[in-house]
CSV table of C-alpha atoms in Angstrom, one decimal:
chain,number,residue,atom,x,y,z
I,9,UNK,CA,214.8,150.0,68.2
I,10,UNK,CA,216.7,151.2,71.3
I,11,UNK,CA,214.9,151.5,74.6
I,12,UNK,CA,214.2,155.1,75.9
I,13,UNK,CA,217.1,156.4,78.0
I,14,UNK,CA,214.8,157.6,80.8
I,15,UNK,CA,211.9,155.6,82.2
I,16,UNK,CA,209.7,158.7,82.3
I,17,UNK,CA,209.9,159.0,78.5
I,18,UNK,CA,208.6,155.4,78.1
I,19,UNK,CA,205.8,156.1,80.6
I,20,UNK,CA,205.0,159.7,79.4
I,21,UNK,CA,201.4,158.9,78.5
I,22,UNK,CA,200.7,157.3,81.9
I,23,UNK,CA,202.3,160.3,83.7
I,24,UNK,CA,200.2,162.7,81.6
I,25,UNK,CA,197.0,160.8,82.4
I,26,UNK,CA,197.7,160.9,86.1
I,27,UNK,CA,198.5,164.7,85.9
I,28,UNK,CA,195.2,165.4,84.0
I,29,UNK,CA,193.3,163.2,86.4
I,30,UNK,CA,194.6,165.0,89.5
I,31,UNK,CA,193.7,168.4,87.9
I,32,UNK,CA,190.2,167.3,86.9
I,33,UNK,CA,189.7,165.9,90.4
I,34,UNK,CA,190.8,169.2,91.9
I,35,UNK,CA,188.3,171.1,89.7
I,36,UNK,CA,185.5,168.7,90.7
I,37,UNK,CA,186.2,169.2,94.5
I,38,UNK,CA,186.4,173.0,94.1
I,39,UNK,CA,183.2,173.0,92.0
I,40,UNK,CA,181.3,171.0,94.7
I,41,UNK,CA,182.6,173.3,97.4
I,42,UNK,CA,181.8,176.5,95.6
I,43,UNK,CA,178.3,175.4,94.5
I,44,UNK,CA,177.5,174.2,98.0
I,45,UNK,CA,178.7,177.4,99.5
I,46,UNK,CA,176.5,179.4,97.1
I,47,UNK,CA,173.5,177.0,97.6
I,48,UNK,CA,173.5,176.3,93.9
I,49,UNK,CA,174.0,172.5,93.9
I,50,UNK,CA,170.9,171.7,91.8
I,51,UNK,CA,170.2,168.8,89.5
I,52,UNK,CA,171.9,170.4,86.5
I,53,UNK,CA,175.1,171.1,88.4
I,54,UNK,CA,175.1,167.5,89.8
I,55,UNK,CA,174.9,166.1,86.2
I,56,UNK,CA,177.9,168.4,85.3
I,57,UNK,CA,179.8,167.1,88.3
I,58,UNK,CA,179.0,163.5,87.4
I,59,UNK,CA,180.2,164.2,83.8
I,60,UNK,CA,183.5,165.5,85.2
I,61,UNK,CA,183.9,162.5,87.5
I,62,UNK,CA,183.5,160.1,84.5
I,63,UNK,CA,185.8,162.3,82.5
I,64,UNK,CA,188.5,162.0,85.2
I,65,UNK,CA,188.0,158.2,85.2
I,66,UNK,CA,188.3,157.8,81.4
I,67,UNK,CA,191.4,160.0,81.4
I,68,UNK,CA,193.0,157.8,84.0
I,69,UNK,CA,192.3,154.5,82.3
I,70,UNK,CA,192.7,155.6,78.6
I,71,UNK,CA,194.9,153.4,76.5
I,72,UNK,CA,198.1,154.6,74.9
I,73,UNK,CA,197.6,156.1,71.5
I,74,UNK,CA,198.7,154.0,68.5
I,75,UNK,CA,199.6,157.2,66.6
I,76,UNK,CA,199.3,161.0,67.3
I,77,UNK,CA,199.0,163.9,64.9
I,78,UNK,CA,202.4,165.7,65.0
I,79,UNK,CA,201.0,168.8,63.3
I,80,UNK,CA,201.2,171.5,66.0
I,81,UNK,CA,198.5,173.7,64.3
I,82,UNK,CA,196.1,170.8,64.2
I,83,UNK,CA,196.7,170.1,67.9
I,84,UNK,CA,196.2,173.8,68.7
I,85,UNK,CA,192.8,173.6,67.1
I,86,UNK,CA,192.0,170.5,69.2
I,87,UNK,CA,193.1,172.2,72.4
I,88,UNK,CA,191.2,175.5,71.7
I,89,UNK,CA,188.0,173.5,71.1
I,90,UNK,CA,188.5,171.4,74.2
I,91,UNK,CA,189.2,174.3,76.6
I,92,UNK,CA,187.0,176.9,74.9
I,93,UNK,CA,184.4,176.4,77.7
I,94,UNK,CA,186.6,178.4,80.1
I,95,UNK,CA,186.0,181.5,78.0
I,96,UNK,CA,182.3,181.5,78.7
I,97,UNK,CA,182.5,182.2,82.4
I,98,UNK,CA,181.5,185.5,83.9
I,99,UNK,CA,178.9,186.6,81.3
I,100,UNK,CA,175.7,188.4,82.6
I,101,UNK,CA,172.8,186.0,82.9
I,102,UNK,CA,169.3,186.6,81.5
I,103,UNK,CA,166.5,187.3,84.0
I,104,UNK,CA,163.8,185.9,81.7
I,105,UNK,CA,162.3,182.7,83.1
I,106,UNK,CA,161.6,181.2,79.7
I,107,UNK,CA,165.3,181.7,78.6
I,108,UNK,CA,166.5,180.1,81.8
I,109,UNK,CA,164.2,177.1,81.5
I,110,UNK,CA,165.1,176.5,77.9
I,111,UNK,CA,168.8,176.9,78.7
I,112,UNK,CA,168.5,174.3,81.5
I,113,UNK,CA,166.7,171.9,79.3
I,114,UNK,CA,169.4,172.1,76.6
I,115,UNK,CA,172.2,171.9,79.2
I,116,UNK,CA,170.6,168.8,80.8
I,117,UNK,CA,170.3,167.1,77.4
I,118,UNK,CA,173.9,168.0,76.6
I,119,UNK,CA,175.1,166.7,79.9
I,120,UNK,CA,173.3,163.4,79.6
I,121,UNK,CA,174.5,163.0,76.0
I,122,UNK,CA,178.1,163.6,77.2
I,123,UNK,CA,177.7,161.1,80.1
I,124,UNK,CA,176.5,158.4,77.7
I,125,UNK,CA,179.3,159.2,75.2
I,126,UNK,CA,182.0,159.1,77.8
I,127,UNK,CA,180.9,155.7,79.0
I,128,UNK,CA,180.9,154.4,75.5
I,129,UNK,CA,184.3,155.9,74.7
I,130,UNK,CA,186.0,154.7,77.9
I,131,UNK,CA,189.7,154.1,77.2
I,132,UNK,CA,189.5,155.6,73.7
I,133,UNK,CA,188.9,159.1,75.0
I,134,UNK,CA,191.4,161.7,73.8
I,135,UNK,CA,192.1,165.4,74.2
I,136,UNK,CA,194.6,165.7,71.3
I,137,UNK,CA,194.1,164.3,67.8
I,138,UNK,CA,195.3,160.7,68.1
I,139,UNK,CA,194.5,157.2,67.0
I,140,UNK,CA,193.2,154.7,69.6
I,141,UNK,CA,190.7,151.8,69.4
I,142,UNK,CA,187.9,152.9,67.0
I,143,UNK,CA,184.5,152.9,68.7
I,144,UNK,CA,181.6,152.0,66.4
I,145,UNK,CA,178.8,151.0,68.9
I,146,UNK,CA,176.2,153.0,70.9
I,147,UNK,CA,175.8,156.6,69.7
I,148,UNK,CA,178.7,156.1,67.3
I,149,UNK,CA,176.3,154.0,65.1
I,150,UNK,CA,174.4,157.1,64.2
I,151,UNK,CA,177.0,159.9,64.1
I,152,UNK,CA,180.8,160.0,64.1
I,153,UNK,CA,181.2,162.8,66.7
I,154,UNK,CA,178.6,162.6,69.4
I,155,UNK,CA,181.0,164.1,72.0
I,156,UNK,CA,181.5,167.2,69.9
I,157,UNK,CA,177.7,167.6,69.5
I,158,UNK,CA,177.5,167.5,73.3
I,159,UNK,CA,180.2,170.2,73.7
I,160,UNK,CA,178.5,172.5,71.1
I,161,UNK,CA,175.1,172.0,72.8
I,162,UNK,CA,176.6,173.0,76.1
I,163,UNK,CA,177.8,176.3,74.6
I,164,UNK,CA,174.4,176.9,72.9
I,165,UNK,CA,172.6,176.2,76.2
I,166,UNK,CA,174.8,178.7,77.9
I,167,UNK,CA,174.2,181.3,75.2
I,168,UNK,CA,170.4,181.0,75.6
I,169,UNK,CA,170.6,182.2,79.2
I,170,UNK,CA,173.7,184.5,78.7
I,171,UNK,CA,172.8,186.1,75.4
I,172,UNK,CA,175.4,188.7,74.7
I,173,UNK,CA,177.4,189.5,71.5
I,174,UNK,CA,180.6,188.2,73.2
I,175,UNK,CA,178.9,184.9,74.1
I,176,UNK,CA,177.4,184.5,70.6
I,177,UNK,CA,180.9,185.1,69.1
I,178,UNK,CA,182.5,182.6,71.4
I,179,UNK,CA,179.8,180.0,70.5
I,180,UNK,CA,180.5,180.5,66.8
I,181,UNK,CA,184.2,180.4,67.2
I,182,UNK,CA,184.2,177.3,69.4
I,183,UNK,CA,181.7,175.5,67.2
I,184,UNK,CA,183.9,176.2,64.2
I,185,UNK,CA,186.9,174.8,66.0
I,186,UNK,CA,185.0,171.6,66.8
I,187,UNK,CA,183.9,171.2,63.2
I,188,UNK,CA,187.4,171.8,61.9
I,189,UNK,CA,188.8,169.4,64.5
I,190,UNK,CA,186.4,166.8,63.4
I,191,UNK,CA,187.6,167.2,59.8
I,192,UNK,CA,191.3,167.1,60.8
I,193,UNK,CA,190.7,164.1,63.1
I,194,UNK,CA,188.9,162.1,60.4
I,195,UNK,CA,191.6,162.8,57.8
I,196,UNK,CA,194.3,161.6,60.3
I,197,UNK,CA,192.4,158.5,61.4
I,198,UNK,CA,191.8,157.5,57.7
I,199,UNK,CA,195.5,157.7,57.2
I,200,UNK,CA,196.2,155.5,60.2
I,201,UNK,CA,193.3,153.0,60.2
I,202,UNK,CA,191.6,151.1,57.5
I,203,UNK,CA,188.9,150.3,60.1
I,204,UNK,CA,188.1,154.0,60.4
I,205,UNK,CA,187.9,154.4,56.7
I,206,UNK,CA,185.2,151.6,56.6
I,207,UNK,CA,183.4,153.1,59.6
I,208,UNK,CA,183.3,156.5,57.8
I,209,UNK,CA,181.6,154.8,54.9
I,210,UNK,CA,179.1,153.1,57.1
I,211,UNK,CA,178.2,156.0,59.3
I,212,UNK,CA,177.7,158.9,56.9
I,213,UNK,CA,176.9,161.7,59.3
I,214,UNK,CA,179.2,163.6,61.6
I,215,UNK,CA,176.9,165.4,63.9
I,216,UNK,CA,173.2,165.1,63.1
I,217,UNK,CA,171.7,161.9,61.7
I,218,UNK,CA,170.2,162.4,58.3
I,219,UNK,CA,171.3,166.0,58.1
I,220,UNK,CA,174.9,166.8,58.8
Protein backbone atom coordinates (compact mmCIF):
# COMPACT_ATOMS: atom_id res chain seq x y z
CA UNK A 1 0.00 0.00 0.00
CA UNK A 2 1.46 3.40 -0.93
CA UNK A 3 2.48 5.82 1.82
CA UNK A 4 0.23 8.89 2.36
CA UNK A 5 1.30 11.79 0.19
CA UNK A 6 1.27 14.25 3.06
CA UNK A 7 2.75 13.60 6.51
CA UNK A 8 -0.25 15.17 8.29
CA UNK A 9 -2.55 12.52 6.81
CA UNK A 10 -0.43 9.77 8.33
CA UNK A 11 -0.42 11.55 11.70
CA UNK A 12 -4.02 12.78 11.58
CA UNK A 13 -5.04 10.91 14.74
CA UNK A 14 -2.16 12.41 16.73
CA UNK A 15 -2.97 15.92 15.47
CA UNK A 16 -6.64 15.46 16.41
CA UNK A 17 -5.63 14.23 19.88
CA UNK A 18 -3.46 17.30 20.42
CA UNK A 19 -6.21 19.63 19.17
CA UNK A 20 -8.82 18.10 21.49
CA UNK A 21 -6.33 18.12 24.40
CA UNK A 22 -5.63 21.85 23.96
CA UNK A 23 -9.36 22.63 23.80
CA UNK A 24 -10.18 20.58 26.90
CA UNK A 25 -7.27 22.21 28.74
CA UNK A 26 -8.63 25.62 27.78
CA UNK A 27 -12.07 24.68 29.11
CA UNK A 28 -10.50 23.50 32.39
CA UNK A 29 -8.58 26.77 32.89
CA UNK A 30 -11.66 28.86 32.09
CA UNK A 31 -13.75 26.69 34.42
CA UNK A 32 -11.31 27.19 37.30
CA UNK A 33 -11.14 30.95 36.69
CA UNK A 34 -14.93 31.37 36.47
CA UNK A 35 -15.70 29.27 39.54
CA UNK A 36 -13.01 31.00 41.61
CA UNK A 37 -14.33 34.42 40.56
CA UNK A 38 -17.87 33.40 41.56
CA UNK A 39 -16.63 31.78 44.79
CA UNK A 40 -18.19 28.46 43.71
CA UNK A 41 -15.11 26.24 43.73
CA UNK A 42 -16.59 23.57 46.03
CA UNK A 43 -15.86 19.84 46.32
CA UNK A 44 -18.34 18.90 43.57
CA UNK A 45 -16.78 21.34 41.11
CA UNK A 46 -13.27 20.16 42.01
CA UNK A 47 -14.23 16.56 41.15
CA UNK A 48 -15.58 17.80 37.79
CA UNK A 49 -12.30 19.61 37.12
CA UNK A 50 -10.34 16.50 38.08
CA UNK A 51 -12.49 14.47 35.66
CA UNK A 52 -11.74 16.94 32.87
CA UNK A 53 -8.01 16.82 33.65
CA UNK A 54 -8.01 13.02 33.35
CA UNK A 55 -10.13 13.31 30.19
CA UNK A 56 -7.54 15.65 28.64
CA UNK A 57 -4.79 13.19 29.55
CA UNK A 58 -6.50 10.10 28.08
CA UNK A 59 -7.31 12.01 24.89
CA UNK A 60 -3.63 12.92 24.53
CA UNK A 61 -2.31 9.40 25.11
CA UNK A 62 -5.05 7.38 23.40
CA UNK A 63 -3.94 4.80 20.88
CA UNK A 64 -4.75 4.96 17.19
CA UNK A 65 -7.96 3.18 16.33
CA UNK A 66 -7.79 -0.22 14.66
CA UNK A 67 -10.98 0.57 12.77
CA UNK A 68 -13.57 3.36 12.79
CA UNK A 69 -17.27 3.25 11.90
CA UNK A 70 -17.60 5.08 8.57
CA UNK A 71 -21.36 5.52 8.86
CA UNK A 72 -21.89 9.28 9.30
CA UNK A 73 -25.30 8.86 10.93
CA UNK A 74 -23.82 6.56 13.57
CA UNK A 75 -21.04 9.05 14.29
CA UNK A 76 -23.56 11.90 14.53
CA UNK A 77 -25.39 9.95 17.24
CA UNK A 78 -22.07 9.46 19.07
CA UNK A 79 -21.23 13.17 18.87
CA UNK A 80 -24.73 14.28 19.96
CA UNK A 81 -24.48 12.01 23.01
CA UNK A 82 -20.95 13.16 23.90
CA UNK A 83 -21.63 16.90 23.56
CA UNK A 84 -25.24 16.87 24.81
CA UNK A 85 -24.12 18.20 28.20
CA UNK A 86 -23.61 21.63 26.65
CA UNK A 87 -27.37 21.95 26.10
CA UNK A 88 -28.07 21.78 29.84
CA UNK A 89 -26.42 25.07 30.77
CA UNK A 90 -28.52 28.08 31.75
CA UNK A 91 -31.59 26.33 33.22
CA UNK A 92 -33.17 27.84 36.37
CA UNK A 93 -32.03 26.11 39.56
CA UNK A 94 -34.31 24.78 42.29
CA UNK A 95 -34.38 26.59 45.64
CA UNK A 96 -35.34 23.47 47.63
CA UNK A 97 -32.48 22.29 49.85
CA UNK A 98 -33.54 18.61 49.54
CA UNK A 99 -33.41 18.72 45.74
CA UNK A 100 -30.03 20.45 45.85
CA UNK A 101 -28.58 17.91 48.31
CA UNK A 102 -29.87 14.91 46.35
CA UNK A 103 -28.59 16.46 43.12
CA UNK A 104 -25.12 16.99 44.60
CA UNK A 105 -25.02 13.39 45.85
CA UNK A 106 -25.91 12.03 42.39
CA UNK A 107 -23.44 14.38 40.67
CA UNK A 108 -20.65 13.37 43.05
CA UNK A 109 -21.36 9.65 42.52
CA UNK A 110 -21.39 10.16 38.75
CA UNK A 111 -18.18 12.17 38.85
CA UNK A 112 -16.34 9.52 40.89
CA UNK A 113 -17.68 6.79 38.58
CA UNK A 114 -16.39 8.73 35.58
CA UNK A 115 -12.98 9.24 37.14
CA UNK A 116 -12.58 5.52 37.86
CA UNK A 117 -13.78 4.57 34.37
CA UNK A 118 -11.45 7.01 32.62
CA UNK A 119 -8.48 5.66 34.58
CA UNK A 120 -9.46 2.13 33.56
CA UNK A 121 -10.03 3.05 29.90
CA UNK A 122 -6.81 5.05 29.55
CA UNK A 123 -5.61 4.90 25.93
CA UNK A 124 -8.78 3.10 24.74
CA UNK A 125 -10.97 6.17 25.28
CA UNK A 126 -12.86 7.33 22.20
CA UNK A 127 -15.31 10.04 21.22
CA UNK A 128 -16.38 8.48 17.93
CA UNK A 129 -17.39 4.85 17.41
CA UNK A 130 -14.10 3.07 16.81
CA UNK A 131 -12.26 -0.13 17.69
CA UNK A 132 -9.29 0.05 20.05
CA UNK A 133 -7.98 -2.34 22.70
CA UNK A 134 -10.95 -4.00 24.43
CA UNK A 135 -11.06 -3.28 28.17
CA UNK A 136 -12.49 -6.11 30.28
CA UNK A 137 -11.21 -5.35 33.80
CA UNK A 138 -12.37 -3.10 36.61
CA UNK A 139 -15.93 -1.83 36.19
CA UNK A 140 -16.03 -3.45 32.75
CA UNK A 141 -16.31 -6.83 34.50
CA UNK A 142 -19.83 -5.87 35.60
CA UNK A 143 -21.28 -3.73 32.79
CA UNK A 144 -20.22 -3.02 29.22
CA UNK A 145 -20.73 0.75 29.28
CA UNK A 146 -19.90 2.28 32.68
CA UNK A 147 -18.87 5.59 31.07
CA UNK A 148 -22.30 6.02 29.50
CA UNK A 149 -23.90 5.26 32.88
CA UNK A 150 -21.80 8.08 34.32
CA UNK A 151 -22.86 10.52 31.60
CA UNK A 152 -26.56 9.71 32.03
CA UNK A 153 -26.25 10.02 35.83
CA UNK A 154 -24.70 13.48 35.44
CA UNK A 155 -27.71 14.60 33.44
CA UNK A 156 -30.17 13.07 35.90
CA UNK A 157 -28.35 14.79 38.77
CA UNK A 158 -28.61 18.10 36.97
CA UNK A 159 -32.33 17.50 36.33
CA UNK A 160 -33.01 17.00 40.04
CA UNK A 161 -31.81 20.52 40.86
CA UNK A 162 -32.96 22.11 37.57
CA UNK A 163 -36.36 20.47 37.10
CA UNK A 164 -37.97 22.00 34.03
CA UNK A 165 -39.78 20.48 31.05
CA UNK A 166 -36.87 21.45 28.81
CA UNK A 167 -34.28 19.81 31.08
CA UNK A 168 -36.40 16.64 31.37
CA UNK A 169 -36.73 16.49 27.59
CA UNK A 170 -32.98 16.93 27.16
CA UNK A 171 -32.30 14.13 29.66
CA UNK A 172 -34.59 11.75 27.78
CA UNK A 173 -33.09 12.71 24.41
CA UNK A 174 -29.46 12.46 25.53
CA UNK A 175 -30.08 9.17 27.38
CA UNK A 176 -31.72 7.75 24.24
CA UNK A 177 -28.66 8.80 22.22
CA UNK A 178 -26.34 7.04 24.68
CA UNK A 179 -28.41 3.85 24.58
CA UNK A 180 -28.54 3.94 20.78
CA UNK A 181 -24.81 4.67 20.64
CA UNK A 182 -24.14 1.64 22.86
CA UNK A 183 -26.12 -0.58 20.48
CA UNK A 184 -24.34 0.80 17.40
CA UNK A 185 -20.94 0.51 19.08
CA UNK A 186 -21.50 -3.08 20.14
CA UNK A 187 -22.60 -4.07 16.65
CA UNK A 188 -19.52 -2.43 15.13
CA UNK A 189 -17.11 -3.94 17.67
CA UNK A 190 -18.58 -7.43 17.18
CA UNK A 191 -17.92 -7.06 13.44
CA UNK A 192 -14.31 -6.01 14.09
CA UNK A 193 -13.25 -8.08 17.09
CA UNK A 194 -13.80 -11.67 18.10
CA UNK A 195 -12.53 -10.68 21.55
CA UNK A 196 -15.43 -8.27 21.96
CA UNK A 197 -17.93 -10.93 20.89
CA UNK A 198 -16.61 -13.17 23.66
CA UNK A 199 -16.62 -10.27 26.13
CA UNK A 200 -20.26 -9.53 25.29
CA UNK A 201 -21.17 -13.12 26.09
CA UNK A 202 -19.29 -12.98 29.39
CA UNK A 203 -20.61 -9.57 30.58
CA UNK A 204 -24.33 -9.74 29.93
CA UNK A 205 -25.44 -6.31 31.09
CA UNK A 206 -24.88 -2.97 29.38
CA UNK A 207 -25.66 -0.45 32.12
CA UNK A 208 -26.96 -1.93 35.41
CA UNK A 209 -25.70 -5.29 36.74
CA UNK A 210 -28.50 -7.84 36.96
CA UNK A 211 -31.08 -5.51 35.41
CA UNK A 212 -30.21 -3.83 32.12
